Amino acid sequence: MRKMRPVRGQGQYRRQYSDDPDQRLHGCEDEAYPYGYGKAEYIVAVVIYLFLFVIGIYILFDGARAILEGRRVTPCLSAAWGAIFSIAINELMFRQSVCAGAQINSPSITAKAWETRSDVLSSIAVLIGILGAKMGFHFMDPLAAIIVGVIILRVCVQQVKGAITNLMDGASEEEMDDEVREALRGVANVSDIREINSREMGQELELEIRLGVPKDITVSQGETIKHETKQAIREIIDRKLRITVMLFPVSCNA
């Protein structure tokens, strides 16, 4: 018989051992946090984007002040080569980080990538300013800084909104729900798809499926339905999943 032990501080129980891969303990789970630390990724992402937001405000106001004060700075061309080198290196790092973040669905890595992209945008502003100053257009440097600041602020607002939505267990996209429903229609003995709930858990997507099944099926048939349901979902969603399937009896003429 499988042992059950209480989750500290909660009136719930969870399995210490299980044959179901969706119920096995992951390496980051413990008694205090039975669902792991996936949500911490969104907290890290919010902190990074807030830091970038402050940088964006500084760049924006510094550029505006430079225009109002009429600053005239003519940098040397060696600074332009340094800006070009910085753009190339940081853009490469950005693309690699975004690819890694998308591959494992890590919000914190994606946030770090956008921090690198802000360095790219800043270097572009520096390059434009240097070239503009050399041509006699001294306002181009602060103007480019203002544009970069606005872009950084816009990205930060969008990404923070998404991170907070996931922290609050916001609803998933309707398109994904429709795909899941379509896949489950092929599972035998499923009379009704009552509810599909999902939430982001950092690198994992957690799904909770409630299905109506004939009330006269056996326990073995119920387990088969659960297995086929999970298999059908994994075939259409290519990412790390944690799936919970609950069955409810319905009459044949329901």
mmCIF file of C-alpha atoms in Angstrom, residues 12-235:
data_model
loop_
_atom_site.group_PDB
_atom_site.id
_atom_site.type_symbol
_atom_site.label_atom_id
_atom_site.label_comp_id
_atom_site.label_asym_id
_atom_site.label_seq_id
_atom_site.Cartn_x
_atom_site.Cartn_y
_atom_site.Cartn_z
ATOM 1 C CA GLN A 12 -4.083 17.889 2.420
ATOM 2 C CA TYR A 13 -2.226 14.725 1.545
ATOM 3 C CA ARG A 14 -0.099 13.905 -1.445
ATOM 4 C CA ARG A 15 1.602 10.759 -2.661
ATOM 5 C CA GLN A 16 5.153 10.064 -1.690
ATOM 6 C CA TYR A 17 5.451 7.415 -4.376
ATOM 7 C CA SER A 18 3.421 6.879 -7.507
ATOM 8 C CA ASP A 19 3.491 4.946 -10.745
ATOM 9 C CA ASP A 20 1.928 7.922 -12.554
ATOM 10 C CA PRO A 21 4.636 10.167 -14.069
ATOM 11 C CA ASP A 22 2.375 13.202 -13.635
ATOM 12 C CA GLN A 23 2.146 12.581 -9.882
ATOM 13 C CA ARG A 24 5.804 11.794 -9.190
ATOM 14 C CA LEU A 25 7.696 14.321 -7.161
ATOM 15 C CA HIS A 26 9.904 16.554 -9.253
ATOM 16 C CA GLY A 27 13.339 17.516 -8.017
ATOM 17 C CA CYS A 28 12.248 21.028 -6.996
ATOM 18 C CA GLU A 29 9.288 19.916 -4.858
ATOM 19 C CA ASP A 30 9.306 19.460 -1.100
ATOM 20 C CA GLU A 31 6.849 19.232 1.785
ATOM 21 C CA ALA A 32 6.481 22.999 2.120
ATOM 22 C CA TYR A 33 5.953 23.534 -1.625
ATOM 23 C CA PRO A 34 4.279 20.417 -3.072
ATOM 24 C CA TYR A 35 3.807 22.090 -6.463
ATOM 25 C CA GLY A 36 7.451 23.122 -6.749
ATOM 26 C CA TYR A 37 8.959 26.562 -7.322
ATOM 27 C CA GLY A 38 7.719 27.225 -10.856
ATOM 28 C CA LYS A 39 6.006 30.489 -9.881
ATOM 29 C CA ALA A 40 9.346 31.878 -8.673
ATOM 30 C CA GLU A 41 10.327 32.286 -12.329
ATOM 31 C CA TYR A 42 7.630 34.930 -12.764
ATOM 32 C CA ILE A 43 8.759 36.788 -9.642
ATOM 33 C CA VAL A 44 12.322 36.876 -10.995
ATOM 34 C CA ALA A 45 10.996 38.046 -14.371
ATOM 35 C CA VAL A 46 8.990 40.879 -12.768
ATOM 36 C CA VAL A 47 12.047 42.052 -10.793
ATOM 37 C CA ILE A 48 14.199 42.079 -13.949
ATOM 38 C CA TYR A 49 11.585 43.966 -15.967
ATOM 39 C CA LEU A 50 11.104 46.528 -13.191
ATOM 40 C CA PHE A 51 14.864 47.081 -13.228
ATOM 41 C CA LEU A 52 14.709 47.557 -17.006
ATOM 42 C CA PHE A 53 11.752 49.909 -16.557
ATOM 43 C CA VAL A 54 13.879 52.174 -14.354
ATOM 44 C CA ILE A 55 16.657 52.089 -16.963
ATOM 45 C CA GLY A 56 14.149 52.977 -19.688
ATOM 46 C CA ILE A 57 12.867 55.963 -17.704
ATOM 47 C CA TYR A 58 16.431 57.173 -17.106
ATOM 48 C CA ILE A 59 17.320 56.901 -20.818
ATOM 49 C CA LEU A 60 14.086 58.657 -21.806
ATOM 50 C CA PHE A 61 14.469 61.599 -19.428
ATOM 51 C CA ASP A 62 18.205 61.940 -20.036
ATOM 52 C CA GLY A 63 17.570 62.210 -23.782
ATOM 53 C CA ALA A 64 14.789 64.754 -23.270
ATOM 54 C CA ARG A 65 16.963 66.831 -20.937
ATOM 55 C CA ALA A 66 19.835 66.756 -23.432
ATOM 56 C CA ILE A 67 17.576 68.206 -26.141
ATOM 57 C CA LEU A 68 16.171 70.885 -23.823
ATOM 58 C CA GLU A 69 19.637 71.884 -22.619
ATOM 59 C CA GLY A 70 21.011 71.912 -26.156
ATOM 60 C CA ARG A 71 23.992 69.674 -25.441
ATOM 61 C CA ARG A 72 26.491 69.395 -28.271
ATOM 62 C CA VAL A 73 28.895 66.481 -27.971
ATOM 63 C CA THR A 74 30.973 65.197 -30.886
ATOM 64 C CA PRO A 75 32.449 61.774 -30.000
ATOM 65 C CA CYS A 76 35.309 60.146 -31.890
ATOM 66 C CA LEU A 77 34.776 57.407 -34.501
ATOM 67 C CA SER A 78 36.419 54.772 -32.299
ATOM 68 C CA ALA A 79 33.312 54.959 -30.109
ATOM 69 C CA ALA A 80 31.227 54.044 -33.166
ATOM 70 C CA TRP A 81 33.251 50.861 -33.706
ATOM 71 C CA GLY A 82 32.789 50.012 -30.037
ATOM 72 C CA ALA A 83 29.023 50.476 -30.415
ATOM 73 C CA ILE A 84 28.966 48.206 -33.488
ATOM 74 C CA PHE A 85 30.877 45.500 -31.620
ATOM 75 C CA SER A 86 28.503 45.816 -28.636
ATOM 76 C CA ILE A 87 25.450 45.523 -30.913
ATOM 77 C CA ALA A 88 26.768 42.348 -32.558
ATOM 78 C CA ILE A 89 27.735 40.580 -29.312
ATOM 79 C CA ASN A 90 24.623 41.527 -27.344
ATOM 80 C CA GLU A 91 22.283 40.665 -30.220
ATOM 81 C CA LEU A 92 23.870 37.215 -30.473
ATOM 82 C CA MET A 93 23.450 36.728 -26.712
ATOM 83 C CA PHE A 94 19.841 37.928 -26.940
ATOM 84 C CA ARG A 95 18.928 35.449 -29.677
ATOM 85 C CA GLN A 96 20.572 32.545 -27.869
ATOM 86 C CA SER A 97 18.844 33.426 -24.582
ATOM 87 C CA VAL A 98 15.432 33.854 -26.219
ATOM 88 C CA CYS A 99 15.838 30.501 -27.959
ATOM 89 C CA ALA A 100 16.806 28.800 -24.679
ATOM 90 C CA GLY A 101 13.960 30.481 -22.790
ATOM 91 C CA ALA A 102 11.399 29.447 -25.410
ATOM 92 C CA GLN A 103 12.740 25.900 -25.581
ATOM 93 C CA ILE A 104 12.305 25.244 -21.857
ATOM 94 C CA ASN A 105 9.566 27.881 -21.384
ATOM 95 C CA SER A 106 11.529 29.819 -18.756
ATOM 96 C CA PRO A 107 10.193 33.346 -18.041
ATOM 97 C CA SER A 108 13.315 34.321 -16.082
ATOM 98 C CA ILE A 109 15.667 33.409 -18.954
ATOM 99 C CA THR A 110 13.433 35.292 -21.395
ATOM 100 C CA ALA A 111 13.473 38.330 -19.101
ATOM 101 C CA LYS A 112 17.264 38.170 -18.918
ATOM 102 C CA ALA A 113 17.347 38.020 -22.720
ATOM 103 C CA TRP A 114 15.334 41.232 -22.965
ATOM 104 C CA GLU A 115 17.752 42.867 -20.559
ATOM 105 C CA THR A 116 20.464 42.055 -23.101
ATOM 106 C CA ARG A 117 18.274 43.425 -25.899
ATOM 107 C CA SER A 118 18.068 46.740 -24.011
ATOM 108 C CA ASP A 119 21.872 46.915 -24.269
ATOM 109 C CA VAL A 120 21.535 46.369 -28.026
ATOM 110 C CA LEU A 121 19.024 49.201 -28.335
ATOM 111 C CA SER A 122 21.189 51.502 -26.241
ATOM 112 C CA SER A 123 24.204 50.751 -28.444
ATOM 113 C CA ILE A 124 22.129 51.465 -31.558
ATOM 114 C CA ALA A 125 21.162 54.829 -30.070
ATOM 115 C CA VAL A 126 24.827 55.559 -29.353
ATOM 116 C CA LEU A 127 25.805 54.630 -32.919
ATOM 117 C CA ILE A 128 23.070 56.814 -34.427
ATOM 118 C CA GLY A 129 24.055 59.671 -32.161
ATOM 119 C CA ILE A 130 27.736 59.389 -33.084
ATOM 120 C CA LEU A 131 27.054 59.306 -36.821
ATOM 121 C CA GLY A 132 24.523 62.122 -36.532
ATOM 122 C CA ALA A 133 26.916 64.283 -34.518
ATOM 123 C CA LYS A 134 29.647 63.726 -37.103
ATOM 124 C CA MET A 135 27.249 64.998 -39.778
ATOM 125 C CA GLY A 136 26.338 68.026 -37.676
ATOM 126 C CA PHE A 137 22.986 66.763 -36.348
ATOM 127 C CA HIS A 138 23.747 66.907 -32.639
ATOM 128 C CA PHE A 139 20.105 66.321 -31.659
ATOM 129 C CA MET A 140 20.106 62.790 -33.122
ATOM 130 C CA ASP A 141 21.866 61.226 -30.133
ATOM 131 C CA PRO A 142 19.307 62.330 -27.498
ATOM 132 C CA LEU A 143 16.434 61.746 -29.949
ATOM 133 C CA ALA A 144 17.563 58.157 -30.492
ATOM 134 C CA ALA A 145 17.841 57.768 -26.704
ATOM 135 C CA ILE A 146 14.228 58.904 -26.280
ATOM 136 C CA ILE A 147 13.028 56.380 -28.870
ATOM 137 C CA VAL A 148 15.014 53.591 -27.198
ATOM 138 C CA GLY A 149 13.594 54.538 -23.788
ATOM 139 C CA VAL A 150 10.031 54.360 -25.116
ATOM 140 C CA ILE A 151 10.692 50.930 -26.681
ATOM 141 C CA ILE A 152 12.148 49.571 -23.423
ATOM 142 C CA LEU A 153 9.203 50.881 -21.383
ATOM 143 C CA ARG A 154 6.703 49.353 -23.810
ATOM 144 C CA VAL A 155 8.385 45.931 -23.697
ATOM 145 C CA CYS A 156 8.567 46.038 -19.887
ATOM 146 C CA VAL A 157 4.867 46.842 -19.496
ATOM 147 C CA GLN A 158 3.864 44.014 -21.854
ATOM 148 C CA GLN A 159 6.123 41.424 -20.224
ATOM 149 C CA VAL A 160 5.244 42.393 -16.642
ATOM 150 C CA LYS A 161 1.556 42.144 -17.524
ATOM 151 C CA GLY A 162 2.098 38.606 -18.838
ATOM 152 C CA ALA A 163 4.149 37.565 -15.791
ATOM 153 C CA ILE A 164 1.524 38.900 -13.365
ATOM 154 C CA THR A 165 -1.232 37.130 -15.317
ATOM 155 C CA ASN A 166 0.611 33.825 -14.904
ATOM 156 C CA LEU A 167 1.270 34.532 -11.215
ATOM 157 C CA MET A 168 -2.482 34.998 -10.764
ATOM 158 C CA ASP A 169 -3.213 31.747 -12.661
ATOM 159 C CA GLY A 170 -4.794 33.548 -15.586
ATOM 160 C CA ALA A 171 -6.794 31.543 -18.113
ATOM 161 C CA SER A 172 -4.935 29.935 -20.988
ATOM 162 C CA GLU A 173 -5.505 30.790 -24.624
ATOM 163 C CA GLU A 174 -8.855 29.672 -26.035
ATOM 164 C CA GLU A 175 -7.062 28.195 -29.036
ATOM 165 C CA MET A 176 -5.240 25.700 -26.810
ATOM 166 C CA ASP A 177 -8.481 24.752 -25.033
ATOM 167 C CA ASP A 178 -10.132 24.098 -28.392
ATOM 168 C CA GLU A 179 -7.220 21.893 -29.477
ATOM 169 C CA VAL A 180 -7.419 19.896 -26.233
ATOM 170 C CA ARG A 181 -11.177 19.418 -26.610
ATOM 171 C CA GLU A 182 -10.725 18.263 -30.187
ATOM 172 C CA ALA A 183 -8.067 15.737 -29.120
ATOM 173 C CA LEU A 184 -10.221 14.374 -26.278
ATOM 174 C CA ARG A 185 -13.135 13.672 -28.604
ATOM 175 C CA GLY A 186 -11.152 10.706 -29.870
ATOM 176 C CA VAL A 187 -10.864 9.107 -26.408
ATOM 177 C CA ALA A 188 -13.206 6.150 -25.960
ATOM 178 C CA ASN A 189 -15.956 6.241 -23.293
ATOM 179 C CA VAL A 190 -15.726 10.016 -22.789
ATOM 180 C CA SER A 191 -19.334 11.217 -22.774
ATOM 181 C CA ASP A 192 -18.732 14.831 -21.848
ATOM 182 C CA ILE A 193 -15.798 17.248 -21.512
ATOM 183 C CA ARG A 194 -16.990 19.203 -18.519
ATOM 184 C CA GLU A 195 -14.083 21.501 -17.805
ATOM 185 C CA ILE A 196 -10.502 22.253 -18.846
ATOM 186 C CA ASN A 197 -8.433 24.381 -16.482
ATOM 187 C CA SER A 198 -4.807 25.285 -17.028
ATOM 188 C CA ARG A 199 -2.135 27.406 -15.431
ATOM 189 C CA GLU A 200 1.499 28.186 -16.073
ATOM 190 C CA MET A 201 3.988 26.854 -13.529
ATOM 191 C CA GLY A 202 7.229 28.313 -14.849
ATOM 192 C CA GLN A 203 8.626 25.748 -17.254
ATOM 193 C CA GLU A 204 5.586 23.499 -16.798
ATOM 194 C CA LEU A 205 1.987 23.736 -17.939
ATOM 195 C CA GLU A 206 -0.481 22.294 -15.452
ATOM 196 C CA LEU A 207 -3.773 20.976 -16.834
ATOM 197 C CA GLU A 208 -6.830 19.877 -14.882
ATOM 198 C CA ILE A 209 -9.367 17.948 -16.960
ATOM 199 C CA ARG A 210 -12.869 16.994 -15.793
ATOM 200 C CA LEU A 211 -14.564 14.359 -17.926
ATOM 201 C CA GLY A 212 -17.999 12.785 -17.842
ATOM 202 C CA VAL A 213 -17.944 8.999 -18.333
ATOM 203 C CA PRO A 214 -20.605 6.246 -18.266
ATOM 204 C CA LYS A 215 -21.492 5.440 -14.669
ATOM 205 C CA ASP A 216 -21.204 1.684 -15.193
ATOM 206 C CA ILE A 217 -17.532 1.560 -16.238
ATOM 207 C CA THR A 218 -15.013 -0.334 -14.120
ATOM 208 C CA VAL A 219 -12.058 1.146 -12.249
ATOM 209 C CA SER A 220 -9.728 -0.410 -14.810
ATOM 210 C CA GLN A 221 -11.626 1.246 -17.652
ATOM 211 C CA GLY A 222 -11.450 4.548 -15.799
ATOM 212 C CA GLU A 223 -7.672 4.281 -15.507
ATOM 213 C CA THR A 224 -7.478 3.500 -19.222
ATOM 214 C CA ILE A 225 -9.483 6.646 -19.990
ATOM 215 C CA LYS A 226 -7.112 8.723 -17.873
ATOM 216 C CA HIS A 227 -4.066 7.253 -19.600
ATOM 217 C CA GLU A 228 -5.483 7.793 -23.091
ATOM 218 C CA THR A 229 -6.520 11.336 -22.169
ATOM 219 C CA LYS A 230 -3.001 12.251 -21.080
ATOM 220 C CA GLN A 231 -1.504 10.580 -24.129
ATOM 221 C CA ALA A 232 -3.821 12.510 -26.465
ATOM 222 C CA ILE A 233 -2.898 15.829 -24.828
ATOM 223 C CA ARG A 234 0.843 15.129 -24.975
ATOM 224 C CA GLU A 235 0.577 14.490 -28.703
#
